[in-house]
Coordinates of C-alpha atoms in Angstrom, one line a residue:
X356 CA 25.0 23.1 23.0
X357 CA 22.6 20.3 22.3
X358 CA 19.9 21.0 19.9
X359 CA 17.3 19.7 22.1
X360 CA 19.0 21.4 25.4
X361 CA 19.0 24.6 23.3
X362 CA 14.9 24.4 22.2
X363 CA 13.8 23.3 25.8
X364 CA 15.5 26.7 27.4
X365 CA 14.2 28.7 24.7
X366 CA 10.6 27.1 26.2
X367 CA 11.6 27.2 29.8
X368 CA 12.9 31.1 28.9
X369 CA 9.6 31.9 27.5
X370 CA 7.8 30.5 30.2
X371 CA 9.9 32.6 32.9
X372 CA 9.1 35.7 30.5
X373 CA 5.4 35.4 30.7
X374 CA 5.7 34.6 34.5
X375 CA 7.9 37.4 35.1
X376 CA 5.5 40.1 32.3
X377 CA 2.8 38.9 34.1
X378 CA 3.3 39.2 37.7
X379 CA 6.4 41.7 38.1
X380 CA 5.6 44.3 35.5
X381 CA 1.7 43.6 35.7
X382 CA 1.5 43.2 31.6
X383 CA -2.1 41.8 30.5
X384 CA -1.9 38.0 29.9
X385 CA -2.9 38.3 26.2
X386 CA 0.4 40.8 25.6
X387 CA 2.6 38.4 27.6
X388 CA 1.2 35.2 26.3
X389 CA 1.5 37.2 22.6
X390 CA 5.2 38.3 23.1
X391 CA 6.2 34.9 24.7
X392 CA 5.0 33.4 20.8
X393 CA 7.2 36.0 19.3
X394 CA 10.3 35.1 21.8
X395 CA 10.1 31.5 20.8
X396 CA 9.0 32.3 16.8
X397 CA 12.7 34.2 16.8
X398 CA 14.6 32.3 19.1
X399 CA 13.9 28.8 17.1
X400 CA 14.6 30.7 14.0
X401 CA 11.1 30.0 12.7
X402 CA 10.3 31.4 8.8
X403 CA 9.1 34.9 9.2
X404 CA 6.3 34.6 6.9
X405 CA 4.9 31.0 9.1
X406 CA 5.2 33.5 12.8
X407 CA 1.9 35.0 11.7
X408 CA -0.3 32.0 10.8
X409 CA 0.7 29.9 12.9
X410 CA -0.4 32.4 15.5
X411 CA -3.5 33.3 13.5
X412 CA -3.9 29.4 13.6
X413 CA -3.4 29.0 17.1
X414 CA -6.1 31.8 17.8
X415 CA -8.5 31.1 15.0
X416 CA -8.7 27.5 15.9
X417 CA -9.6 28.0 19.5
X418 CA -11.7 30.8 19.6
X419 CA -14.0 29.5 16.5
X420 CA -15.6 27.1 18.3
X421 CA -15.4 28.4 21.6
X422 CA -16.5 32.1 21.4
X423 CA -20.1 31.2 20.7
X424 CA -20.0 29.0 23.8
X425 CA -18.7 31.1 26.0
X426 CA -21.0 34.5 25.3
X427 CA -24.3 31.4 25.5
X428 CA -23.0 30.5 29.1
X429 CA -22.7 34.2 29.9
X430 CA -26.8 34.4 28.9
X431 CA -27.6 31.5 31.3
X432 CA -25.4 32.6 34.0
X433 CA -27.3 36.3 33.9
X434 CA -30.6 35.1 33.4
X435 CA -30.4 33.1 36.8
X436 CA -28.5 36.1 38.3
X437 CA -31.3 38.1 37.9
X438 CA -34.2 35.4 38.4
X439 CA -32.9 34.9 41.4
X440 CA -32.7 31.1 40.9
X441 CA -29.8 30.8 42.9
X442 CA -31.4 31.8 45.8
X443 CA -34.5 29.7 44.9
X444 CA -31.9 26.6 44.2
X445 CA -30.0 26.9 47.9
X446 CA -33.0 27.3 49.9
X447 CA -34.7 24.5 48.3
X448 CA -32.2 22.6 49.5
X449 CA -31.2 23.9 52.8
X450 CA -35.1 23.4 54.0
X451 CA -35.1 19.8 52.6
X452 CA -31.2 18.7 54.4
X453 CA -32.1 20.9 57.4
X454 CA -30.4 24.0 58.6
X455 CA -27.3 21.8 60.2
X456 CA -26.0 20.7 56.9
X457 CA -25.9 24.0 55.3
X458 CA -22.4 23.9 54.1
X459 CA -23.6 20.4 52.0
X460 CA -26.9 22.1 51.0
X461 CA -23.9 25.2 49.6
X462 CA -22.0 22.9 47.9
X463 CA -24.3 21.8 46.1
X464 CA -25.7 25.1 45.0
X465 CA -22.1 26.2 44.1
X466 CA -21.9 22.9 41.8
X467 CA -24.7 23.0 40.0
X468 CA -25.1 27.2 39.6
X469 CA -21.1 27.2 38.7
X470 CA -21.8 24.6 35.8
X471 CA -22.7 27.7 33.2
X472 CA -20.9 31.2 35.1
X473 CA -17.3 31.9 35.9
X474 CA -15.8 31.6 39.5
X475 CA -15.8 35.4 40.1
X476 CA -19.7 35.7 39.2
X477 CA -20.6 32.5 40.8
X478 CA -19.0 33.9 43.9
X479 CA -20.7 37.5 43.1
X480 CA -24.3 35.5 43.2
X481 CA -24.0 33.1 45.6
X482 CA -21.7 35.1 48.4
X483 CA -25.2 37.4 50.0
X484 CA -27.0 33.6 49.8
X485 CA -24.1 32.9 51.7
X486 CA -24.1 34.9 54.4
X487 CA -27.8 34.3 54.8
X488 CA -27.7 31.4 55.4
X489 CA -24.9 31.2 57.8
X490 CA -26.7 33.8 60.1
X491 CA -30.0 31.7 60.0
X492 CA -28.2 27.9 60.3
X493 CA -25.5 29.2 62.9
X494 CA -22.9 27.2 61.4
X495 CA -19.4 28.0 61.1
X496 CA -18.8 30.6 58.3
X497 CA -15.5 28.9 57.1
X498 CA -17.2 25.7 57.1
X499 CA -19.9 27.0 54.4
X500 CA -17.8 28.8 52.6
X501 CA -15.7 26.1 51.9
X502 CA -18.3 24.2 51.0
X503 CA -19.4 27.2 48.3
X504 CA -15.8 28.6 47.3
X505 CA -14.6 25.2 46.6
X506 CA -17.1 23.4 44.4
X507 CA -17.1 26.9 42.3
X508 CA -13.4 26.4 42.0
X509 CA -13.7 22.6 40.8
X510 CA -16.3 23.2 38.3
X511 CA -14.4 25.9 37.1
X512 CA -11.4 24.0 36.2
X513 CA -12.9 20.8 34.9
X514 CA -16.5 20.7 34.1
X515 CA -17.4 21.9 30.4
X516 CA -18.8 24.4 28.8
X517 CA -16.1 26.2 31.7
X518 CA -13.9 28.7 29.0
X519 CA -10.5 26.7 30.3
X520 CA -12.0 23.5 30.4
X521 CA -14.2 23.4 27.1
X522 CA -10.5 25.2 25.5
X523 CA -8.3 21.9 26.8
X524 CA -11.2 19.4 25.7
X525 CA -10.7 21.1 21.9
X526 CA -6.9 21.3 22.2
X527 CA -7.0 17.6 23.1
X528 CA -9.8 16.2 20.2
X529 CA -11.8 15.1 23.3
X530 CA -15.3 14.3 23.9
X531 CA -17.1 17.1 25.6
X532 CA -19.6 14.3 27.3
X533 CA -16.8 12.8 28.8
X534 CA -15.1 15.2 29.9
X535 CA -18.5 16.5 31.2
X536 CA -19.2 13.0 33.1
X537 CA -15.3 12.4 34.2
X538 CA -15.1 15.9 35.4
X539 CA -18.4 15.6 37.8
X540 CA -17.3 12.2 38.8
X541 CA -13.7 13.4 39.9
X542 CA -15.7 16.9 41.2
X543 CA -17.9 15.4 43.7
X544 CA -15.2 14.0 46.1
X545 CA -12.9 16.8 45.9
X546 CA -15.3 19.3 46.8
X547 CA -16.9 17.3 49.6
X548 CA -13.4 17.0 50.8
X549 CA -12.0 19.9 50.6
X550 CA -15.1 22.1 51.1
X551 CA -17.6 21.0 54.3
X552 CA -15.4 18.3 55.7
X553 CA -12.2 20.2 55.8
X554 CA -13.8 23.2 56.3
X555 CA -15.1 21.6 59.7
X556 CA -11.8 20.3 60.9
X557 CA -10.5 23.8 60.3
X558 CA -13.8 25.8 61.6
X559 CA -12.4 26.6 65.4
X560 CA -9.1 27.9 64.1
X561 CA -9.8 29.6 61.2
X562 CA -13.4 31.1 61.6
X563 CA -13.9 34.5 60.4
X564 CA -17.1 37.5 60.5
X565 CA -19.2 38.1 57.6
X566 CA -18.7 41.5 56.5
X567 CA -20.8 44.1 58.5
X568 CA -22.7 44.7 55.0
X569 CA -24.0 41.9 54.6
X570 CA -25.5 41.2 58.7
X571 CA -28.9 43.1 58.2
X572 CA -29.9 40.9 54.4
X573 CA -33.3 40.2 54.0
X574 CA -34.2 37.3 52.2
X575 CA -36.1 37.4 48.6
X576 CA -40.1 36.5 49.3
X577 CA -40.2 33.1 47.6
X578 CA -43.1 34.3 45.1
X579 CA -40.6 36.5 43.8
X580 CA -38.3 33.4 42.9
X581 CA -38.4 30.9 39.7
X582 CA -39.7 27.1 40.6
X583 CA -37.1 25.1 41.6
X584 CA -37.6 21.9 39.0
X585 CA -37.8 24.0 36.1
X586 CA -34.6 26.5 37.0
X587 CA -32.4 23.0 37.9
X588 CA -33.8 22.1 34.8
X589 CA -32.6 25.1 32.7
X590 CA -29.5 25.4 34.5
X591 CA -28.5 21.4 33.9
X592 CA -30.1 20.7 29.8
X593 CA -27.0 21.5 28.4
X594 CA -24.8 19.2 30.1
X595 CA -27.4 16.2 29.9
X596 CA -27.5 17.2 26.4
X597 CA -24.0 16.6 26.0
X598 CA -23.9 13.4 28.0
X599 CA -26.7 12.4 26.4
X600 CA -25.4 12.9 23.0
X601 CA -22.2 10.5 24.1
X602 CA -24.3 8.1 25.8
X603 CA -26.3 6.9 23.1
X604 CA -23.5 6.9 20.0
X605 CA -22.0 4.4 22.7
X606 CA -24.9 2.3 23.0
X607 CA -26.8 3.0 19.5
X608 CA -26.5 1.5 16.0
X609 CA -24.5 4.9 14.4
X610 CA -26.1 4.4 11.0
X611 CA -29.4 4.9 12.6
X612 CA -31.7 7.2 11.1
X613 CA -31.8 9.9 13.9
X614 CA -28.5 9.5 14.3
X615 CA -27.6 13.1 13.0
X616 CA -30.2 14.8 15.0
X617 CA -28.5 13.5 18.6
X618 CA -24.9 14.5 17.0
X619 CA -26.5 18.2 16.6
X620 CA -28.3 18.7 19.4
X621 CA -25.8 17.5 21.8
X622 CA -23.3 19.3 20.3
X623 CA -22.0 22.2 22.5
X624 CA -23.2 25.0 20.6
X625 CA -26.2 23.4 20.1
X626 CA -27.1 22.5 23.8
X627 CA -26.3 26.3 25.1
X628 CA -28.2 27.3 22.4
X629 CA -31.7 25.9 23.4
X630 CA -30.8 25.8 27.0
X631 CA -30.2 30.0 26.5
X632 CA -33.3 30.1 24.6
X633 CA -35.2 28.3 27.1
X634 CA -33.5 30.6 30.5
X635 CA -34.5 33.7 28.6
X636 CA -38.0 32.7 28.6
X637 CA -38.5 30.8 32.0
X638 CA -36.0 33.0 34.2
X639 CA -36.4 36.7 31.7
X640 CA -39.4 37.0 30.0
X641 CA -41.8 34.5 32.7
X642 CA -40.7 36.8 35.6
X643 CA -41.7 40.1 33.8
X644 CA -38.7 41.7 32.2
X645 CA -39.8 42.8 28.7
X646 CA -37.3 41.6 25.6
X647 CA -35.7 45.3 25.7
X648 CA -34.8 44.5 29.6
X649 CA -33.4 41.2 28.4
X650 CA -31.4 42.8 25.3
X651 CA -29.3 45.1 27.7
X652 CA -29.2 42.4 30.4
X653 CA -27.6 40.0 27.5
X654 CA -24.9 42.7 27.0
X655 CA -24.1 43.6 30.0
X656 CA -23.3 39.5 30.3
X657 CA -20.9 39.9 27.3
X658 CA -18.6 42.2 28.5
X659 CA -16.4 40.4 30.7
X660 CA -16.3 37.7 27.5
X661 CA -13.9 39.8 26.1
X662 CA -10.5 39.6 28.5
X663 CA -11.4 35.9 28.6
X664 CA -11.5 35.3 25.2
X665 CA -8.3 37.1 24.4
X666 CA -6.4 35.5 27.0
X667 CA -7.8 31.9 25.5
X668 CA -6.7 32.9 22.1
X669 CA -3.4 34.1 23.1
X670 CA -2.8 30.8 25.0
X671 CA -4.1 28.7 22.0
X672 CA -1.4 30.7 19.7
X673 CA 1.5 30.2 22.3
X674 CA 0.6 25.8 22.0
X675 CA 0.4 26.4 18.4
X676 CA 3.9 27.7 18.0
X677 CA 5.1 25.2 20.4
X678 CA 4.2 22.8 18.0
X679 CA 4.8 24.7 14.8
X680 CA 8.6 25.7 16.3
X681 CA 9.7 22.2 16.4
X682 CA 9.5 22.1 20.6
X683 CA 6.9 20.2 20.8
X684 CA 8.2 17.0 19.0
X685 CA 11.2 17.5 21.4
X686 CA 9.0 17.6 24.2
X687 CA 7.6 14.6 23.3
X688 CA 10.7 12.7 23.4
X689 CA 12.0 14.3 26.9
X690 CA 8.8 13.8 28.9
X691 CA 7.8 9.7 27.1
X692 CA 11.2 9.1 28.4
X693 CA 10.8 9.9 31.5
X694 CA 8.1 6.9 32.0
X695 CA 5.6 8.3 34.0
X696 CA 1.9 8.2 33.1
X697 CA 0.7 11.0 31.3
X698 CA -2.1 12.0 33.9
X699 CA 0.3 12.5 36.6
X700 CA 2.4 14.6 33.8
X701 CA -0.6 16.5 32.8
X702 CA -1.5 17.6 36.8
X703 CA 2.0 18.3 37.4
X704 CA 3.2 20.5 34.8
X705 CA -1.0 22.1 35.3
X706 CA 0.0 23.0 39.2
X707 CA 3.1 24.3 38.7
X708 CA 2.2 26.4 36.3
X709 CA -1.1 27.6 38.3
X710 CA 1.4 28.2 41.0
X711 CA 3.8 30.4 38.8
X712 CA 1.4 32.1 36.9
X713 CA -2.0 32.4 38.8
X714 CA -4.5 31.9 36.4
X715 CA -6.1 28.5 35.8
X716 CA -6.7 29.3 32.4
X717 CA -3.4 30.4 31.3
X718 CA -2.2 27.1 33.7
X719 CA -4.6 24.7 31.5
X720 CA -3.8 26.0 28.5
X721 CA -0.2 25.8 28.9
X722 CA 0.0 22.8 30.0
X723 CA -2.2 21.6 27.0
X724 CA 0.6 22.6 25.0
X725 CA 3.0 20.9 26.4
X726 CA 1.2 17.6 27.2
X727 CA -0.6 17.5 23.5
X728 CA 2.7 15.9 22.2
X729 CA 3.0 13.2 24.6
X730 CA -0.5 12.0 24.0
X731 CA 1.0 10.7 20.2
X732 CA 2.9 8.2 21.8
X733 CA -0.2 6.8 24.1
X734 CA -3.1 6.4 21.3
X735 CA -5.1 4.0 23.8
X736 CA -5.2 7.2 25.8
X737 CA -8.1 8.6 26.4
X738 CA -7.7 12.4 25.8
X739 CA -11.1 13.1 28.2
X740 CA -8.9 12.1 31.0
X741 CA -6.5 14.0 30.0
X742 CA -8.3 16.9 30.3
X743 CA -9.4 16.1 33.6
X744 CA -6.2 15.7 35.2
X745 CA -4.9 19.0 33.7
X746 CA -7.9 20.3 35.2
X747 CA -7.1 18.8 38.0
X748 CA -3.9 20.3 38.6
X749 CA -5.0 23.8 37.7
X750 CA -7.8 24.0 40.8
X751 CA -4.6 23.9 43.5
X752 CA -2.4 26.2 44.8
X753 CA -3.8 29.4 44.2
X754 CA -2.1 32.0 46.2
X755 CA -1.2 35.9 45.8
X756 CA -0.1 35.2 42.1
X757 CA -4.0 34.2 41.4
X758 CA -6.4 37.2 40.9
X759 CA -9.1 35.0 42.2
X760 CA -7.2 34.6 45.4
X761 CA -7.9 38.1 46.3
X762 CA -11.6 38.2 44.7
X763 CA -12.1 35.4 47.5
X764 CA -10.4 37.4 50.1
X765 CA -12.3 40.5 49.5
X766 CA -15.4 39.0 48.9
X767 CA -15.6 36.8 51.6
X768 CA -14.1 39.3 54.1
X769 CA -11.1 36.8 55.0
X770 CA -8.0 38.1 56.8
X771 CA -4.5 37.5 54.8
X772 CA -3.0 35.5 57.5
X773 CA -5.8 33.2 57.2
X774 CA -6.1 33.0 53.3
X775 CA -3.6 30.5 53.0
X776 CA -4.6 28.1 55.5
X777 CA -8.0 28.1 54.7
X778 CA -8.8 28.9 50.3
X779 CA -4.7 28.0 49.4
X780 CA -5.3 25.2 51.4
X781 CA -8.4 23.8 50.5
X782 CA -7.5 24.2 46.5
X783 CA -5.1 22.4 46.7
X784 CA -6.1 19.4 49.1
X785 CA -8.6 19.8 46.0
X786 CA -6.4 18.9 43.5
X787 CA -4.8 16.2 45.0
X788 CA -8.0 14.2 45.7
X789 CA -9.1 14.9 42.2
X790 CA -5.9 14.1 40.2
X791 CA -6.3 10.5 42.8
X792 CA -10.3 10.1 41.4
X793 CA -8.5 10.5 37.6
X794 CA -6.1 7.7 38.3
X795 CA -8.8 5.8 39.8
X796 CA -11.4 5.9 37.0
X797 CA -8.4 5.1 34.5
X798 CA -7.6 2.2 36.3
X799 CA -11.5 1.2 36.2
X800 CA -11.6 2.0 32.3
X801 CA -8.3 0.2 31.9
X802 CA -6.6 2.9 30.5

């Protein structure tokens, strides 16, 4: 058998075993994504004593820089959870756009409140405000959720300091503005897409009850809530931060004297720093929780850091033995053969393997791996786009494989025979529009 036959199915072998660990036998990610590093390590006869460090490697090299980031987005996420500035943030803007355009006035919320928290607590906080509002506005519950579930799902894919997304943008030696300012660029159309406007097309057909629980909610008194300017504020400094920071070296002499001060404090870890600092004061400490309150508050927060970190580690060890096995200069050769643009590769190989496996993360970081190769032979590239469109192909098809398929369903109350048509649906109507927005804005930036 040819050598480079031979490599590819040990890849396409491992793949099949993490698909079938994970979703037959109902293995943890981090041990399939482990033992599928092993399978290949063996199968491509690597040295015994280069399995472990290229797997330390793998894992040391993602998590160093991203741990820090992701337990200072968990502190930000709480500290508007229990401010309450979602609430303040969505009712703002409902009584400003008017109770008819609630599902816009939700998608905005979701976009802006699912910048710093993950897709299951974004849909934990903002699911009550939810049903709130659809009982006061009358609107059609699909319609608004849509307009919610959808933007928490885009941000979550491709808008740093995301866990998946802030991992890819490492993996790929990326700029974490740009990705930041392509990712909300390419966001804004597929949510308003595939939230409100396809969520009204779909609103006679596939309309569902709010849960009985949830019928009788009475709304927060709005003394009890934070200001609005100051909690978009808080929520928002880290990414203008970190767009600020890649404005300016674009635009600024970079010998200048303060030079060094922008570079640190747009740097990620930098940013979530002061913006943490800054929530624990305005949405903890201002609102009358003492620092003891705030201390178990914060680890409560880091708790569910830990099965996302592992999983992120395990996937950055499975791309590093890719490449340290020898696949991945054979992947490079196969896929620049096949003369398609790297983009559409990226959101290909990321949807398929979101399909497969479920889980956007383990789908982004995957496909990181095998599209990191490629991008030697396209060093006009930008890798920000890159990231994007991998992104991009992670938000769609989410179906029974994905666990945050059935967190939507339970949380929202949706019958199975209407998941697909209306969350399966709009993800990936989602994907579509923003792998076209990526092809777009490369064709604008000449790339």
């Amino acid at each position: 058998m040819d050598h480079s036959v031979a490599m590819l199915s040990v890849l396409g072998i491992a793949i099949l075993f993490i698909i079938i660990l994970s979703i037959k036998f109902r293995i943890h990610a981090f041990i399939s994504l482990t033992a599928a590093c092993f399978l290949i390590a063996f199968a491509t006869g690597m040295p015994l004593n280069k399995i472990g460090a290229s797997i330390e490697t793998g894992m040391g090299g993602t998590l160093g820089f991203l741990a820090p980031i992701l337990a200072l987005g968990a502190i930000i996420g709480k500290m508007m959870e229990i401010s309450g500035g979602a609430e303040k943030l969505s009712r703002t803007l409902i009584n400003f756009m008017g109770q008819s355009k609630a599902a816009w006035a939700m998608m905005i919320v979701a976009y802006i409140c699912g910048i710093p928290v993950f897709l299951q607590v974004g849909i934990v906080l903002l699911t009550p405000i939810l049903f709130c509002v659809v009982l006061e506005s009358k609107q059609p519950l699909v319609k608004v959720a849509l307009g919610m579930l959808t933007s928490l799902t885009v941000v979550h894919c491709i808008v740093p300091p995301h866990p998946a997304a802030m991992a890819i943008t490492l993996a790929l030696k990326a700029d974490v503005g740009k990705v930041i300012f392509y990712g909300l660029l390419v966001g804004i159309p597929a949510s308003v897409i595939a939230g409100p406007l396809f969520g009204g097309l779909i609103a006679k057909k596939y309309d569902f009850q709010p849960p009985e629980a949830y019928c009788k909610m009475e709304p927060t008194p709005d003394e009890k809530l934070p200001p609005f300017g100051i909690t978009l504020f808080t929520i928002l400094l880290p990414l203008l931060l970190m767009i600020g920071k890649t404005i300016i070296e674009l635009v600024a002499d970079k010998n200048a004297p303060y030079m060094p001060w922008v570079s640190f404090i747009g740097s990620p870890i930098a940013a979530l720093f002061l913006a943490a600092v800054l929530s624990y004061y305005i949405m903890g400490y201002k609102r009358g929780y003492s620092l003891a309150d705030l201390a178990k508050r914060t680890e409560s927060a880091m708790g569910p850091m830990a099965t996302i970190i592992l999983v992120i580690g395990a996937a950055g060890a499975f791309n590093r033995i890719i490449l340290d096995s020898g696949i991945g200069d054979i992947l490079k050769n196969v896929l620049t053969a096949i003369h398609i643009s790297p983009l559409i590769m990226a959101w290909v190989i990321a949807i398929v393997m979101r399909f497969a496996i479920g889980s956007a993360t383990v789908a982004m970081m995957t496909s990181a791996g095998f599209i990191t190769p490629v991008l030697a032979a396209y060093p006009a590239l930008d890798p920000a786009l890159v990231a994007v469109a991998i992104g991009a192909g992670a938000i769609g098809a989410s179906h029974v494989t994905d666990p945050g398929f059935w967190f939507v369903k339970e949380s929202m109350g949706i019958p199975m025979d209407k998941m697909f048509g209306i969350y399966t649906a709009a993800t990936t109507i989602a994907s579509v529009v923003a792998l076209i927005g990526v092809l777009i804005l490369a064709a604008v930036l000449g790339q």
